[in-house]
mmCIF file of C-alpha atoms and ligand atoms in Angstrom:
data_model
loop_
_atom_site.group_PDB
_atom_site.id
_atom_site.type_symbol
_atom_site.label_atom_id
_atom_site.label_comp_id
_atom_site.label_asym_id
_atom_site.label_seq_id
_atom_site.Cartn_x
_atom_site.Cartn_y
_atom_site.Cartn_z
ATOM 1 C CA MET A 821 24.458 -27.913 -1.602
ATOM 2 C CA LYS A 822 21.911 -25.851 -2.797
ATOM 3 C CA LYS A 823 18.926 -25.053 -0.128
ATOM 4 C CA ILE A 824 15.632 -26.242 -0.848
ATOM 5 C CA SER A 825 13.200 -23.816 1.094
ATOM 6 C CA ILE A 826 10.302 -25.488 3.255
ATOM 7 C CA LEU A 827 8.357 -23.472 1.368
ATOM 8 C CA ALA A 828 9.215 -24.474 -2.306
ATOM 9 C CA LEU A 829 8.185 -28.035 -0.691
ATOM 10 C CA MET A 830 5.569 -26.786 0.559
ATOM 11 C CA MET A 831 4.523 -25.250 -2.339
ATOM 12 C CA VAL A 832 5.441 -28.757 -4.324
ATOM 13 C CA PHE A 833 3.422 -30.421 -2.051
ATOM 14 C CA GLY A 834 0.493 -28.178 -2.433
ATOM 15 C CA VAL A 835 0.194 -27.154 1.148
ATOM 16 C CA VAL A 836 0.294 -23.820 -0.006
ATOM 17 C CA ALA A 837 -2.892 -23.044 -1.893
ATOM 18 C CA ASN A 838 -1.300 -21.043 -4.815
ATOM 19 C CA ALA A 839 -4.330 -20.958 -7.218
ATOM 20 C CA ASP A 840 -8.124 -20.988 -6.590
ATOM 21 C CA THR A 841 -7.866 -17.907 -3.965
ATOM 22 C CA LEU A 842 -11.231 -16.731 -4.767
ATOM 23 C CA GLU A 843 -12.714 -20.026 -4.342
ATOM 24 C CA ASN A 844 -11.284 -20.480 -0.854
ATOM 25 C CA VAL A 845 -11.688 -17.272 0.027
ATOM 26 C CA LYS A 846 -15.567 -17.419 -0.830
ATOM 27 C CA LYS A 847 -15.268 -20.521 1.226
ATOM 28 C CA GLN A 848 -13.980 -18.959 3.926
ATOM 29 C CA GLY A 849 -16.211 -15.818 3.774
ATOM 30 C CA PHE A 850 -13.962 -13.341 4.345
ATOM 31 C CA MET A 851 -10.585 -12.266 3.042
ATOM 32 C CA LYS A 852 -7.287 -12.142 4.988
ATOM 33 C CA CYS A 853 -5.342 -8.846 3.927
ATOM 34 C CA GLY A 854 -1.934 -8.466 5.699
ATOM 35 C CA VAL A 855 -1.122 -4.551 6.462
ATOM 36 C CA SER A 856 1.475 -2.769 8.322
ATOM 37 C CA THR A 857 1.302 -3.013 12.140
ATOM 38 C CA GLY A 858 0.408 0.799 12.827
ATOM 39 C CA LEU A 859 0.669 3.441 10.405
ATOM 40 C CA THR A 860 -1.424 6.521 10.479
ATOM 41 C CA GLY A 861 -3.511 7.310 7.222
ATOM 42 C CA PHE A 862 -2.131 3.570 5.786
ATOM 43 C CA ALA A 863 -3.168 1.175 7.841
ATOM 44 C CA GLU A 864 -4.287 2.049 11.759
ATOM 45 C CA MET A 865 -6.729 0.405 14.021
ATOM 46 C CA GLY A 866 -8.619 2.724 16.212
ATOM 47 C CA ALA A 867 -10.160 3.112 19.399
ATOM 48 C CA ASP A 868 -13.157 1.525 18.197
ATOM 49 C CA LYS A 869 -10.703 -1.510 17.208
ATOM 50 C CA LYS A 870 -11.731 -0.837 13.316
ATOM 51 C CA TRP A 871 -8.807 -0.819 10.997
ATOM 52 C CA THR A 872 -8.697 2.524 8.600
ATOM 53 C CA GLY A 873 -6.327 3.929 6.013
ATOM 54 C CA LEU A 874 -5.333 4.075 2.112
ATOM 55 C CA ASP A 875 -4.124 0.458 2.475
ATOM 56 C CA VAL A 876 -6.934 -0.809 4.446
ATOM 57 C CA ASP A 877 -9.240 0.627 1.967
ATOM 58 C CA THR A 878 -7.428 -1.306 -1.010
ATOM 59 C CA CYS A 879 -7.818 -4.601 1.086
ATOM 60 C CA ARG A 880 -11.673 -3.646 1.495
ATOM 61 C CA ALA A 881 -11.926 -2.678 -2.051
ATOM 62 C CA VAL A 882 -11.362 -6.435 -3.240
ATOM 63 C CA ALA A 883 -13.695 -7.593 -0.112
ATOM 64 C CA ALA A 884 -16.169 -4.898 -1.802
ATOM 65 C CA ALA A 885 -15.783 -6.727 -5.777
ATOM 66 C CA VAL A 886 -15.629 -10.469 -4.459
ATOM 67 C CA PHE A 887 -18.228 -10.569 -1.362
ATOM 68 C CA GLY A 888 -20.203 -6.799 -2.106
ATOM 69 C CA ASP A 889 -19.350 -6.037 1.330
ATOM 70 C CA ILE A 890 -16.079 -4.390 2.570
ATOM 71 C CA ASN A 891 -16.537 -5.975 6.189
ATOM 72 C CA LYS A 892 -15.567 -9.386 4.964
ATOM 73 C CA VAL A 893 -12.212 -8.805 5.379
ATOM 74 C CA LYS A 894 -9.902 -10.162 8.390
ATOM 75 C CA ILE A 895 -7.138 -7.280 8.635
ATOM 76 C CA VAL A 896 -3.871 -9.086 9.587
ATOM 77 C CA PRO A 897 -1.008 -6.517 10.891
ATOM 78 C CA LEU A 898 2.786 -7.683 10.054
ATOM 79 C CA THR A 899 6.191 -6.261 10.410
ATOM 80 C CA ALA A 900 8.084 -5.684 7.555
ATOM 81 C CA LYS A 901 10.108 -8.580 8.144
ATOM 82 C CA GLU A 902 6.977 -10.712 8.033
ATOM 83 C CA ARG A 903 5.166 -9.668 5.279
ATOM 84 C CA PHE A 904 6.086 -11.848 2.327
ATOM 85 C CA THR A 905 6.250 -15.426 4.547
ATOM 86 C CA ALA A 906 2.991 -14.365 5.308
ATOM 87 C CA LEU A 907 1.358 -13.743 2.026
ATOM 88 C CA GLN A 908 4.011 -16.815 0.597
ATOM 89 C CA SER A 909 2.515 -19.625 3.350
ATOM 90 C CA GLY A 910 -1.059 -18.377 2.795
ATOM 91 C CA GLU A 911 -1.685 -16.911 6.151
ATOM 92 C CA ILE A 912 -2.751 -14.081 4.139
ATOM 93 C CA ASP A 913 -4.661 -14.005 0.735
ATOM 94 C CA MET A 914 -3.266 -10.584 -0.468
ATOM 95 C CA LEU A 915 -0.854 -7.999 1.177
ATOM 96 C CA ALA A 916 -1.427 -4.128 1.015
ATOM 97 C CA ARG A 917 1.640 -2.764 3.508
ATOM 98 C CA ASN A 918 3.123 0.332 2.062
ATOM 99 C CA THR A 919 5.135 -2.339 -0.341
ATOM 100 C CA THR A 920 7.559 -1.350 -2.551
ATOM 101 C CA TRP A 921 7.654 -2.930 -5.964
ATOM 102 C CA THR A 922 11.343 -3.480 -6.697
ATOM 103 C CA GLN A 923 12.560 -5.639 -9.449
ATOM 104 C CA SER A 924 13.982 -8.526 -7.208
ATOM 105 C CA ARG A 925 10.943 -8.925 -5.100
ATOM 106 C CA ASP A 926 8.652 -8.832 -7.841
ATOM 107 C CA THR A 927 11.254 -11.618 -9.600
ATOM 108 C CA SER A 928 12.405 -13.663 -6.979
ATOM 109 C CA LEU A 929 9.930 -13.901 -4.062
ATOM 110 C CA GLY A 930 7.200 -15.656 -5.877
ATOM 111 C CA VAL A 931 4.716 -13.033 -5.663
ATOM 112 C CA ASN A 932 3.144 -10.518 -8.328
ATOM 113 C CA PHE A 933 2.297 -6.920 -7.555
ATOM 114 C CA ALA A 934 -0.909 -5.611 -8.859
ATOM 115 C CA GLY A 935 -0.315 -2.279 -9.078
ATOM 116 C CA VAL A 936 0.679 1.108 -7.423
ATOM 117 C CA ASN A 937 -1.910 2.433 -4.615
ATOM 118 C CA TYR A 938 0.501 5.234 -3.508
ATOM 119 C CA TYR A 939 3.794 6.605 -5.378
ATOM 120 C CA ASP A 940 6.088 7.401 -2.780
ATOM 121 C CA GLY A 941 10.197 8.398 -2.165
ATOM 122 C CA GLN A 942 12.554 7.627 0.905
ATOM 123 C CA GLY A 943 12.997 10.990 2.581
ATOM 124 C CA PHE A 944 14.967 11.553 6.135
ATOM 125 C CA LEU A 945 13.028 13.162 9.207
ATOM 126 C CA VAL A 946 15.279 15.340 11.940
ATOM 127 C CA SER A 947 14.603 17.718 14.483
ATOM 128 C CA LYS A 948 14.705 21.201 13.678
ATOM 129 C CA LYS A 949 17.310 21.655 16.750
ATOM 130 C CA SER A 950 19.990 19.415 15.500
ATOM 131 C CA GLY A 951 20.640 22.609 12.716
ATOM 132 C CA ILE A 952 20.350 20.077 9.945
ATOM 133 C CA LYS A 953 19.370 21.465 6.462
ATOM 134 C CA GLY A 954 20.301 18.939 3.889
ATOM 135 C CA ALA A 955 21.248 15.178 3.430
ATOM 136 C CA LYS A 956 24.408 15.941 2.475
ATOM 137 C CA GLU A 957 25.261 17.007 5.886
ATOM 138 C CA LEU A 958 24.267 13.757 7.265
ATOM 139 C CA ASP A 959 28.137 11.929 7.419
ATOM 140 C CA GLY A 960 28.634 10.547 10.480
ATOM 141 C CA ALA A 961 24.947 10.304 11.516
ATOM 142 C CA SER A 962 23.189 7.089 13.383
ATOM 143 C CA VAL A 963 19.924 6.490 11.927
ATOM 144 C CA CYS A 964 16.851 4.575 13.188
ATOM 145 C CA ILE A 965 15.223 2.458 10.468
ATOM 146 C CA THR A 966 12.960 -0.529 9.958
ATOM 147 C CA ALA A 967 14.545 -3.873 9.208
ATOM 148 C CA GLY A 968 13.383 -6.182 5.965
ATOM 149 C CA THR A 969 12.842 -2.808 3.773
ATOM 150 C CA THR A 970 13.908 -1.256 0.711
ATOM 151 C CA THR A 971 14.691 1.603 3.148
ATOM 152 C CA GLU A 972 17.367 -0.312 4.543
ATOM 153 C CA MET A 973 19.244 -0.810 0.962
ATOM 154 C CA ASN A 974 18.942 2.462 -0.007
ATOM 155 C CA LEU A 975 20.281 4.231 2.557
ATOM 156 C CA ALA A 976 23.519 1.958 2.266
ATOM 157 C CA ASP A 977 23.672 3.146 -1.361
ATOM 158 C CA TYR A 978 23.065 7.013 -0.573
ATOM 159 C CA PHE A 979 25.705 7.076 1.638
ATOM 160 C CA LYS A 980 27.821 5.000 -0.160
ATOM 161 C CA THR A 981 27.553 7.164 -3.689
ATOM 162 C CA ASN A 982 28.283 10.535 -1.253
ATOM 163 C CA ASN A 983 30.808 9.061 0.515
ATOM 164 C CA MET A 984 29.137 9.162 4.201
ATOM 165 C CA LYS A 985 29.093 7.024 6.767
ATOM 166 C CA TYR A 986 26.331 6.411 9.272
ATOM 167 C CA LYS A 987 25.487 3.922 12.067
ATOM 168 C CA PRO A 988 22.261 2.376 11.659
ATOM 169 C CA ILE A 989 19.618 1.583 14.154
ATOM 170 C CA SER A 990 17.317 -1.250 13.526
ATOM 171 C CA TYR A 991 13.761 -1.890 14.833
ATOM 172 C CA ASP A 992 10.903 -3.928 13.692
ATOM 173 C CA THR A 993 7.814 -1.702 13.800
ATOM 174 C CA ALA A 994 7.187 2.081 12.901
ATOM 175 C CA ASP A 995 6.342 2.594 16.482
ATOM 176 C CA GLN A 996 9.628 1.293 17.924
ATOM 177 C CA VAL A 997 11.234 3.556 15.218
ATOM 178 C CA GLN A 998 9.528 6.660 16.332
ATOM 179 C CA LYS A 999 10.434 6.338 20.324
ATOM 180 C CA GLY A 1000 13.841 5.067 19.595
ATOM 181 C CA PHE A 1001 14.116 8.460 17.647
ATOM 182 C CA GLU A 1002 12.272 10.226 20.751
ATOM 183 C CA ALA A 1003 14.480 8.862 23.186
ATOM 184 C CA GLY A 1004 17.483 10.147 21.300
ATOM 185 C CA ARG A 1005 18.555 6.369 20.264
ATOM 186 C CA CYS A 1006 19.486 8.110 16.834
ATOM 187 C CA ASP A 1007 19.953 11.788 14.943
ATOM 188 C CA LEU A 1008 17.567 10.663 12.306
ATOM 189 C CA ILE A 1009 14.739 8.819 10.787
ATOM 190 C CA THR A 1010 14.837 7.506 7.601
ATOM 191 C CA SER A 1011 11.701 5.761 5.439
ATOM 192 C CA ASP A 1012 9.223 6.457 2.932
ATOM 193 C CA ALA A 1013 8.264 10.058 2.973
ATOM 194 C CA SER A 1014 4.561 9.728 3.421
ATOM 195 C CA GLN A 1015 5.704 7.330 6.587
ATOM 196 C CA LEU A 1016 7.524 10.080 8.175
ATOM 197 C CA TYR A 1017 4.730 12.607 7.846
ATOM 198 C CA SER A 1018 2.780 9.690 9.608
ATOM 199 C CA LEU A 1019 5.324 8.847 12.310
ATOM 200 C CA ARG A 1020 5.889 12.865 13.080
ATOM 201 C CA THR A 1021 1.729 12.918 13.939
ATOM 202 C CA LYS A 1022 2.828 10.746 16.747
ATOM 203 C CA MET A 1023 5.594 12.771 18.157
ATOM 204 C CA LYS A 1024 4.828 14.774 21.459
ATOM 205 C CA ASP A 1025 5.851 18.051 19.695
ATOM 206 C CA PRO A 1026 5.464 17.505 15.852
ATOM 207 C CA SER A 1027 6.166 20.514 14.728
ATOM 208 C CA ALA A 1028 9.789 20.226 16.695
ATOM 209 C CA TYR A 1029 10.319 18.027 13.196
ATOM 210 C CA PHE A 1030 10.821 18.208 9.676
ATOM 211 C CA VAL A 1031 11.504 16.319 6.569
ATOM 212 C CA LEU A 1032 14.298 17.437 4.770
ATOM 213 C CA PRO A 1033 13.964 18.311 0.971
ATOM 214 C CA GLU A 1034 15.984 15.313 -0.525
ATOM 215 C CA ILE A 1035 13.829 12.454 -1.680
ATOM 216 C CA ILE A 1036 16.446 9.570 -2.377
ATOM 217 C CA SER A 1037 14.604 6.959 -3.985
ATOM 218 C CA LYS A 1038 11.097 5.562 -5.973
ATOM 219 C CA GLU A 1039 9.071 3.515 -3.970
ATOM 220 C CA PRO A 1040 5.846 2.633 -5.862
ATOM 221 C CA LEU A 1041 4.134 1.057 -2.693
ATOM 222 C CA GLY A 1042 1.082 -1.526 -4.155
ATOM 223 C CA PRO A 1043 -0.908 -4.603 -3.398
ATOM 224 C CA VAL A 1044 0.748 -8.008 -3.839
ATOM 225 C CA VAL A 1045 -0.380 -11.434 -4.227
ATOM 226 C CA ARG A 1046 0.775 -14.539 -4.685
ATOM 227 C CA GLN A 1047 2.436 -15.820 -8.423
ATOM 228 C CA GLY A 1048 0.294 -18.500 -10.085
ATOM 229 C CA ASP A 1049 -3.320 -17.665 -9.350
ATOM 230 C CA ASP A 1050 -3.822 -15.203 -12.408
ATOM 231 C CA VAL A 1051 -7.862 -15.164 -11.521
ATOM 232 C CA TRP A 1052 -6.966 -13.254 -8.236
ATOM 233 C CA PHE A 1053 -4.486 -11.296 -9.447
ATOM 234 C CA ASN A 1054 -6.465 -9.530 -11.810
ATOM 235 C CA ILE A 1055 -9.378 -9.676 -9.017
ATOM 236 C CA VAL A 1056 -6.550 -7.306 -6.765
ATOM 237 C CA LYS A 1057 -5.510 -5.367 -10.009
ATOM 238 C CA TRP A 1058 -8.466 -4.310 -11.379
ATOM 239 C CA SER A 1059 -10.256 -3.608 -8.000
ATOM 240 C CA LEU A 1060 -7.402 -0.796 -7.964
ATOM 241 C CA ASN A 1061 -7.907 -0.276 -11.499
ATOM 242 C CA ALA A 1062 -11.590 0.743 -10.351
ATOM 243 C CA LEU A 1063 -10.912 3.269 -7.809
ATOM 244 C CA VAL A 1064 -8.892 5.208 -10.212
ATOM 245 C CA THR A 1065 -11.042 4.869 -13.321
ATOM 246 C CA ALA A 1066 -14.064 5.832 -11.423
ATOM 247 C CA GLU A 1067 -12.096 8.961 -9.859
ATOM 248 C CA GLU A 1068 -11.418 9.698 -13.755
ATOM 249 C CA PHE A 1069 -14.792 9.650 -14.594
ATOM 250 C CA GLY A 1070 -16.193 11.183 -11.648
ATOM 251 C CA VAL A 1071 -17.687 8.495 -10.167
ATOM 252 C CA THR A 1072 -18.172 9.278 -6.257
ATOM 253 C CA GLN A 1073 -19.659 7.252 -3.509
ATOM 254 C CA LYS A 1074 -22.238 9.969 -3.504
ATOM 255 C CA ASN A 1075 -23.442 9.796 -7.311
ATOM 256 C CA VAL A 1076 -22.925 6.118 -8.280
ATOM 257 C CA ASP A 1077 -26.322 5.272 -8.023
ATOM 258 C CA SER A 1078 -27.586 8.047 -10.186
ATOM 259 C CA LEU A 1079 -24.841 7.218 -12.657
ATOM 260 C CA ALA A 1080 -25.691 3.593 -12.880
ATOM 261 C CA LYS A 1081 -29.199 4.798 -13.515
ATOM 262 C CA SER A 1082 -28.802 7.627 -15.961
ATOM 263 C CA SER A 1083 -25.060 7.910 -17.257
ATOM 264 C CA LYS A 1084 -25.297 7.743 -21.325
ATOM 265 C CA ASN A 1085 -21.032 7.302 -21.073
ATOM 266 C CA PRO A 1086 -20.318 3.715 -22.203
ATOM 267 C CA GLU A 1087 -17.530 3.398 -20.010
ATOM 268 C CA ILE A 1088 -19.415 4.525 -16.811
ATOM 269 C CA ARG A 1089 -21.716 1.943 -17.635
ATOM 270 C CA ARG A 1090 -19.343 -0.635 -17.958
ATOM 271 C CA LEU A 1091 -17.568 0.113 -15.349
ATOM 272 C CA LEU A 1092 -20.732 -0.360 -12.698
ATOM 273 C CA GLY A 1093 -21.982 -3.366 -14.510
ATOM 274 C CA VAL A 1094 -24.900 -1.912 -16.515
ATOM 275 C CA GLU A 1095 -23.440 -3.387 -19.899
ATOM 276 C CA GLY A 1096 -20.699 -5.580 -21.011
ATOM 277 C CA LYS A 1097 -19.460 -8.525 -19.205
ATOM 278 C CA MET A 1098 -16.434 -7.126 -16.655
ATOM 279 C CA GLY A 1099 -17.439 -8.769 -14.143
ATOM 280 C CA GLU A 1100 -17.964 -11.926 -15.757
ATOM 281 C CA ASN A 1101 -14.599 -11.922 -17.041
ATOM 282 C CA LEU A 1102 -13.202 -11.427 -13.407
ATOM 283 C CA LYS A 1103 -15.613 -14.184 -12.109
ATOM 284 C CA LEU A 1104 -17.707 -11.507 -10.096
ATOM 285 C CA ASP A 1105 -20.886 -10.252 -9.696
ATOM 286 C CA ALA A 1106 -21.783 -7.253 -12.540
ATOM 287 C CA LYS A 1107 -21.841 -5.018 -9.483
ATOM 288 C CA TRP A 1108 -18.465 -5.865 -8.483
ATOM 289 C CA ALA A 1109 -17.053 -1.964 -9.229
ATOM 290 C CA TYR A 1110 -20.387 -0.294 -8.070
ATOM 291 C CA ASN A 1111 -19.944 -2.468 -4.880
ATOM 292 C CA ILE A 1112 -16.224 -0.609 -4.194
ATOM 293 C CA ILE A 1113 -17.458 2.949 -5.332
ATOM 294 C CA LYS A 1114 -20.088 2.636 -3.286
ATOM 295 C CA GLN A 1115 -18.830 1.780 -0.061
ATOM 296 C CA ILE A 1116 -15.179 2.912 -0.096
ATOM 297 C CA GLY A 1117 -15.906 5.915 -3.123
ATOM 298 C CA ASN A 1118 -13.117 6.694 -5.774
ATOM 299 C CA TYR A 1119 -9.211 6.678 -5.380
ATOM 300 C CA GLY A 1120 -9.582 10.378 -4.770
ATOM 301 C CA GLU A 1121 -11.470 10.221 -1.934
ATOM 302 C CA SER A 1122 -10.132 7.480 -0.188
ATOM 303 C CA PHE A 1123 -6.808 9.491 -0.768
ATOM 304 C CA GLU A 1124 -8.508 12.680 0.951
ATOM 305 C CA ARG A 1125 -9.814 10.758 3.552
ATOM 306 C CA ASN A 1126 -7.206 8.921 4.833
ATOM 307 C CA VAL A 1127 -3.658 10.846 3.748
ATOM 308 C CA GLY A 1128 -4.910 14.019 2.385
ATOM 309 C CA LYS A 1129 -7.175 16.992 3.263
ATOM 310 C CA GLY A 1130 -9.455 15.371 5.367
ATOM 311 C CA SER A 1131 -6.920 13.666 7.232
ATOM 312 C CA LEU A 1132 -4.110 14.577 9.832
ATOM 313 C CA LEU A 1133 -1.507 14.005 7.430
ATOM 314 C CA LYS A 1134 -2.859 16.926 4.771
ATOM 315 C CA ILE A 1135 -0.423 15.181 2.336
ATOM 316 C CA GLY A 1136 -0.867 16.963 -1.457
ATOM 317 C CA ARG A 1137 -1.670 14.793 -4.225
ATOM 318 C CA GLY A 1138 1.691 15.249 -5.877
ATOM 319 C CA VAL A 1139 2.426 12.708 -8.316
ATOM 320 C CA ASN A 1140 -0.673 10.602 -6.741
ATOM 321 C CA ALA A 1141 -2.888 12.548 -8.810
ATOM 322 C CA LEU A 1142 -4.642 11.296 -11.986
ATOM 323 C CA TRP A 1143 -2.609 11.405 -15.293
ATOM 324 C CA SER A 1144 -5.022 13.792 -16.559
ATOM 325 C CA LYS A 1145 -4.002 16.308 -13.572
ATOM 326 C CA GLY A 1146 -0.549 16.268 -13.637
ATOM 327 C CA GLY A 1147 -0.167 13.200 -11.732
ATOM 328 C CA ILE A 1148 1.028 9.710 -12.735
ATOM 329 C CA LEU A 1149 -1.963 7.964 -11.591
ATOM 330 C CA TYR A 1150 -3.523 6.172 -14.721
ATOM 331 C CA SER A 1151 -5.775 2.930 -15.142
ATOM 332 C CA PRO A 1152 -5.976 1.097 -18.394
ATOM 333 C CA PRO A 1153 -9.210 1.632 -19.672
ATOM 334 C CA PHE A 1154 -12.298 -0.354 -19.118
ATOM 335 C CA ARG A 1155 -12.992 -1.537 -22.386
HETATM 336 N N1 GSH L 1782 8.400 0.512 1.346
HETATM 337 C C1 GSH L 1782 9.573 0.091 2.472
HETATM 338 C C2 GSH L 1782 9.013 0.208 3.668
HETATM 339 C C3 GSH L 1782 8.148 -0.342 4.491
HETATM 340 C C4 GSH L 1782 8.342 0.144 5.900
HETATM 341 O O1 GSH L 1782 8.056 -0.995 6.746
HETATM 342 N N2 GSH L 1782 8.357 0.968 6.454
HETATM 343 C C5 GSH L 1782 8.153 1.542 7.874
HETATM 344 C C6 GSH L 1782 8.608 2.639 8.004
HETATM 345 S S1 GSH L 1782 8.287 3.328 9.794
HETATM 346 C C7 GSH L 1782 6.614 0.888 8.446
HETATM 347 O O2 GSH L 1782 5.830 1.498 7.365
HETATM 348 N N3 GSH L 1782 6.517 0.330 9.444
HETATM 349 C C8 GSH L 1782 5.356 -0.015 9.409
HETATM 350 C C9 GSH L 1782 5.010 -0.852 10.612
HETATM 351 O O3 GSH L 1782 5.877 -0.716 11.479
HETATM 352 O O4 GSH L 1782 4.020 -1.444 10.630
HETATM 353 C C10 GSH L 1782 9.338 -1.483 2.051
HETATM 354 O O5 GSH L 1782 8.863 -1.962 1.284
HETATM 355 O O6 GSH L 1782 10.007 -2.019 2.097
#
């Protein structure tokens, strides 16, 4: 017999607010955004109880677009296993949790990916003292991974393709993976490369570990919304595009006010709501994108602050540079 999921029934009876997320969020007075349980650079709660990170900025950008205030967001930490159910059930309004856009997720979970906020790929972290120099030397290794991730599946594919064996040691959170590895429960960690850099910063002696040169997958990480609410889908999609377009046009947190006043560039004027109906079309205030840039900065500023030069991670822009600067970051035009 075909199983009818409780979720599908909830959706049929309208328990899950599929449409009208914008209206519901406005009534609520804040937006609920799912992030990781803690991953330096992407989503992490500081000693001051404030969340920061590239994913958190993606959440805050949407709050700025909707409310003109980046603080009107409730950050909800979620494990990999919990994240899609939390979105489907309405526990959160959007997900920005280092989540890979894949064909099966996009087509079978009732969700839509609203873009990519970080292009990643899966790598391996080993200790220097292990003597391992490349991924082809990993036959028979025990591997620490997070359950409910693409990581698990890519690992299986890679070892199968290369006719190698491994023993998976599975955990629910990044913190557990790191502690398990440091306690010697596994020979290596595999995860999205950015997350490996992030985990390494937490280790007692980060310089004792390194990431192998092989990257075994594509992990386009991006924000996710429920299907069936195109108004909300557009808001999340274009909030991300506004961050990228601002970088492309040199609009920064510092110069946004003067450009709003004096720029003659029509695309900048449309972006900042000085002319055109971009806000109205999104059912938002004309200053929606201005508010994002004023309070967060552009994509490049957020990148450098959270994972780049201004952060502990010091990740280079690589493919996450703008298309016009040798990367693949590309926003459709503000026209
Ligand atoms: N991008 C992959 C992996 C995501 C993932 O959850 N990776 C772990 C690797 S450590 C993580 O980020 N954990 C953060 C946490 O536990 O909150 C996916 O979408 O499945």
